[in-house]
C-alpha positions as protocol buffer text, in pm:
chain_id: "A"
residue {
  index: 1
  type: UNK
  ca { x: 3676 y: 1629 z: 3602 }
}
residue {
  index: 2
  type: UNK
  ca { x: 3576 y: 1709 z: 3227 }
}
residue {
  index: 3
  type: UNK
  ca { x: 3811 y: 2045 z: 3282 }
}
residue {
  index: 4
  type: UNK
  ca { x: 3972 y: 2213 z: 3534 }
}
residue {
  index: 5
  type: UNK
  ca { x: 4303 y: 2513 z: 3509 }
}
residue {
  index: 6
  type: UNK
  ca { x: 4439 y: 2347 z: 3802 }
}
residue {
  index: 7
  type: UNK
  ca { x: 4392 y: 2039 z: 3944 }
}
residue {
  index: 8
  type: UNK
  ca { x: 4633 y: 2156 z: 4256 }
}
residue {
  index: 9
  type: UNK
  ca { x: 4412 y: 2209 z: 4558 }
}
residue {
  index: 10
  type: UNK
  ca { x: 4209 y: 1817 z: 4471 }
}
residue {
  index: 11
  type: UNK
  ca { x: 4566 y: 1666 z: 4494 }
}
residue {
  index: 12
  type: UNK
  ca { x: 4643 y: 1863 z: 4787 }
}
residue {
  index: 13
  type: UNK
  ca { x: 4399 y: 1633 z: 4989 }
}
residue {
  index: 14
  type: UNK
  ca { x: 4399 y: 1364 z: 4714 }
}
residue {
  index: 15
  type: UNK
  ca { x: 4492 y: 972 z: 4932 }
}
residue {
  index: 16
  type: UNK
  ca { x: 4497 y: 837 z: 4633 }
}
residue {
  index: 17
  type: UNK
  ca { x: 4438 y: 988 z: 4256 }
}
residue {
  index: 18
  type: UNK
  ca { x: 4250 y: 796 z: 3946 }
}
residue {
  index: 19
  type: UNK
  ca { x: 4337 y: 918 z: 3594 }
}
residue {
  index: 20
  type: UNK
  ca { x: 4375 y: 927 z: 3238 }
}
residue {
  index: 21
  type: UNK
  ca { x: 4745 y: 863 z: 3116 }
}
residue {
  index: 22
  type: UNK
  ca { x: 4846 y: 1210 z: 2996 }
}
residue {
  index: 23
  type: UNK
  ca { x: 5208 y: 1277 z: 3104 }
}
residue {
  index: 24
  type: UNK
  ca { x: 5118 y: 1610 z: 3218 }
}
residue {
  index: 25
  type: UNK
  ca { x: 4826 y: 1452 z: 3470 }
}
residue {
  index: 26
  type: UNK
  ca { x: 5070 y: 1159 z: 3542 }
}
residue {
  index: 27
  type: UNK
  ca { x: 5392 y: 1382 z: 3646 }
}
residue {
  index: 28
  type: UNK
  ca { x: 5201 y: 1651 z: 3802 }
}
residue {
  index: 29
  type: UNK
  ca { x: 5002 y: 1363 z: 4028 }
}
residue {
  index: 30
  type: UNK
  ca { x: 5367 y: 1210 z: 4074 }
}
residue {
  index: 31
  type: UNK
  ca { x: 5574 y: 1471 z: 4182 }
}
residue {
  index: 32
  type: UNK
  ca { x: 5286 y: 1547 z: 4456 }
}
residue {
  index: 33
  type: UNK
  ca { x: 5369 y: 1222 z: 4600 }
}
residue {
  index: 34
  type: UNK
  ca { x: 5016 y: 1103 z: 4516 }
}
residue {
  index: 35
  type: UNK
  ca { x: 4957 y: 721 z: 4485 }
}
residue {
  index: 36
  type: UNK
  ca { x: 4859 y: 683 z: 4113 }
}
residue {
  index: 37
  type: UNK
  ca { x: 4585 y: 458 z: 3951 }
}
residue {
  index: 38
  type: UNK
  ca { x: 4646 y: 483 z: 3635 }
}
residue {
  index: 39
  type: UNK
  ca { x: 4329 y: 404 z: 3343 }
}
residue {
  index: 40
  type: UNK
  ca { x: 4425 y: 382 z: 2961 }
}
residue {
  index: 41
  type: UNK
  ca { x: 4211 y: 493 z: 2708 }
}
residue {
  index: 42
  type: UNK
  ca { x: 4261 y: 171 z: 2505 }
}
residue {
  index: 43
  type: UNK
  ca { x: 4082 y: 341 z: 2155 }
}
residue {
  index: 44
  type: UNK
  ca { x: 4338 y: 612 z: 2085 }
}
residue {
  index: 45
  type: UNK
  ca { x: 4543 y: 555 z: 1791 }
}
residue {
  index: 46
  type: UNK
  ca { x: 4918 y: 462 z: 1843 }
}
residue {
  index: 47
  type: UNK
  ca { x: 4813 y: 431 z: 2176 }
}
residue {
  index: 48
  type: UNK
  ca { x: 5106 y: 619 z: 2381 }
}
residue {
  index: 49
  type: UNK
  ca { x: 4936 y: 638 z: 2721 }
}
residue {
  index: 50
  type: UNK
  ca { x: 4986 y: 208 z: 2743 }
}
residue {
  index: 51
  type: UNK
  ca { x: 5379 y: 330 z: 2668 }
}
residue {
  index: 52
  type: UNK
  ca { x: 5371 y: 546 z: 2961 }
}
residue {
  index: 53
  type: UNK
  ca { x: 5172 y: 377 z: 3165 }
}
residue {
  index: 54
  type: UNK
  ca { x: 5315 y: 43 z: 3126 }
}
residue {
  index: 55
  type: UNK
  ca { x: 5684 y: 230 z: 3130 }
}
residue {
  index: 56
  type: UNK
  ca { x: 5574 y: 375 z: 3480 }
}
residue {
  index: 57
  type: UNK
  ca { x: 5444 y: 87 z: 3575 }
}
residue {
  index: 58
  type: UNK
  ca { x: 5789 y: -114 z: 3555 }
}
residue {
  index: 59
  type: UNK
  ca { x: 5939 y: 181 z: 3737 }
}
residue {
  index: 60
  type: UNK
  ca { x: 5726 y: 53 z: 4021 }
}
residue {
  index: 61
  type: UNK
  ca { x: 5515 y: 407 z: 4022 }
}
residue {
  index: 62
  type: UNK
  ca { x: 5184 y: 346 z: 3982 }
}
residue {
  index: 63
  type: UNK
  ca { x: 4849 y: 89 z: 3885 }
}
residue {
  index: 64
  type: UNK
  ca { x: 4767 y: 127 z: 3577 }
}
residue {
  index: 65
  type: UNK
  ca { x: 4424 y: -33 z: 3420 }
}
residue {
  index: 66
  type: UNK
  ca { x: 4169 y: -13 z: 3148 }
}
residue {
  index: 67
  type: UNK
  ca { x: 3801 y: 111 z: 3207 }
}
residue {
  index: 68
  type: UNK
  ca { x: 3678 y: -192 z: 3254 }
}
residue {
  index: 69
  type: UNK
  ca { x: 3984 y: -370 z: 3534 }
}
residue {
  index: 70
  type: UNK
  ca { x: 3997 y: -60 z: 3704 }
}
residue {
  index: 71
  type: UNK
  ca { x: 3716 y: -252 z: 4021 }
}
residue {
  index: 72
  type: UNK
  ca { x: 3971 y: -505 z: 3964 }
}
residue {
  index: 73
  type: UNK
  ca { x: 4276 y: -302 z: 4034 }
}
residue {
  index: 74
  type: UNK
  ca { x: 4108 y: -116 z: 4335 }
}
residue {
  index: 75
  type: UNK
  ca { x: 3982 y: -420 z: 4501 }
}
residue {
  index: 76
  type: UNK
  ca { x: 4289 y: -548 z: 4454 }
}
residue {
  index: 77
  type: UNK
  ca { x: 4563 y: -260 z: 4476 }
}
residue {
  index: 78
  type: UNK
  ca { x: 4867 y: -297 z: 4717 }
}
residue {
  index: 79
  type: UNK
  ca { x: 4936 y: 107 z: 4746 }
}
residue {
  index: 80
  type: UNK
  ca { x: 5236 y: 71 z: 4965 }
}
residue {
  index: 81
  type: UNK
  ca { x: 5486 y: -115 z: 4623 }
}
residue {
  index: 82
  type: UNK
  ca { x: 5455 y: 171 z: 4488 }
}
residue {
  index: 83
  type: UNK
  ca { x: 5822 y: 356 z: 4472 }
}
residue {
  index: 84
  type: UNK
  ca { x: 5785 y: 751 z: 4466 }
}
residue {
  index: 85
  type: UNK
  ca { x: 5890 y: 938 z: 4149 }
}
residue {
  index: 86
  type: UNK
  ca { x: 6194 y: 1013 z: 4148 }
}
residue {
  index: 87
  type: UNK
  ca { x: 6274 y: 1413 z: 4131 }
}
residue {
  index: 88
  type: UNK
  ca { x: 6361 y: 1571 z: 3788 }
}
residue {
  index: 89
  type: UNK
  ca { x: 6701 y: 1684 z: 3691 }
}
residue {
  index: 90
  type: UNK
  ca { x: 6664 y: 1987 z: 3456 }
}
residue {
  index: 91
  type: UNK
  ca { x: 7047 y: 2070 z: 3550 }
}
residue {
  index: 92
  type: UNK
  ca { x: 7190 y: 1782 z: 3404 }
}
residue {
  index: 93
  type: UNK
  ca { x: 6900 y: 1801 z: 3076 }
}
residue {
  index: 94
  type: UNK
  ca { x: 7103 y: 2215 z: 3106 }
}
residue {
  index: 95
  type: UNK
  ca { x: 7444 y: 2037 z: 3078 }
}
residue {
  index: 96
  type: UNK
  ca { x: 7403 y: 1764 z: 2831 }
}
residue {
  index: 97
  type: UNK
  ca { x: 7229 y: 2092 z: 2578 }
}
residue {
  index: 98
  type: UNK
  ca { x: 7505 y: 2301 z: 2625 }
}
residue {
  index: 99
  type: UNK
  ca { x: 7784 y: 2002 z: 2538 }
}
residue {
  index: 100
  type: UNK
  ca { x: 7599 y: 1929 z: 2198 }
}
residue {
  index: 101
  type: UNK
  ca { x: 7616 y: 2294 z: 2082 }
}
residue {
  index: 102
  type: UNK
  ca { x: 7967 y: 2325 z: 2279 }
}
residue {
  index: 103
  type: UNK
  ca { x: 7891 y: 2525 z: 2515 }
}
residue {
  index: 104
  type: UNK
  ca { x: 8081 y: 2412 z: 2827 }
}
């Protein structure tokens, strides 16, 4: 898709998601429990997509590649090795902020 307001329906029915490494796209797929292959745009300056993809890969949550290695990744992937993405804990962040600002 070039652009779509929401991918919720497509994500719900997907068996595998192949996405760029934008944080929102990655988190949306992972929060839905979908196996994810992240394709890095290695032409970006200060390649934050690569940093995110590498960290999510180290955590065992995604596979990543670039455009030239996507077919190889698809042929060799083992989706059963992927770990579920842990749910967010916004209450911990809120508690941290309360302590920092002396609200507790």
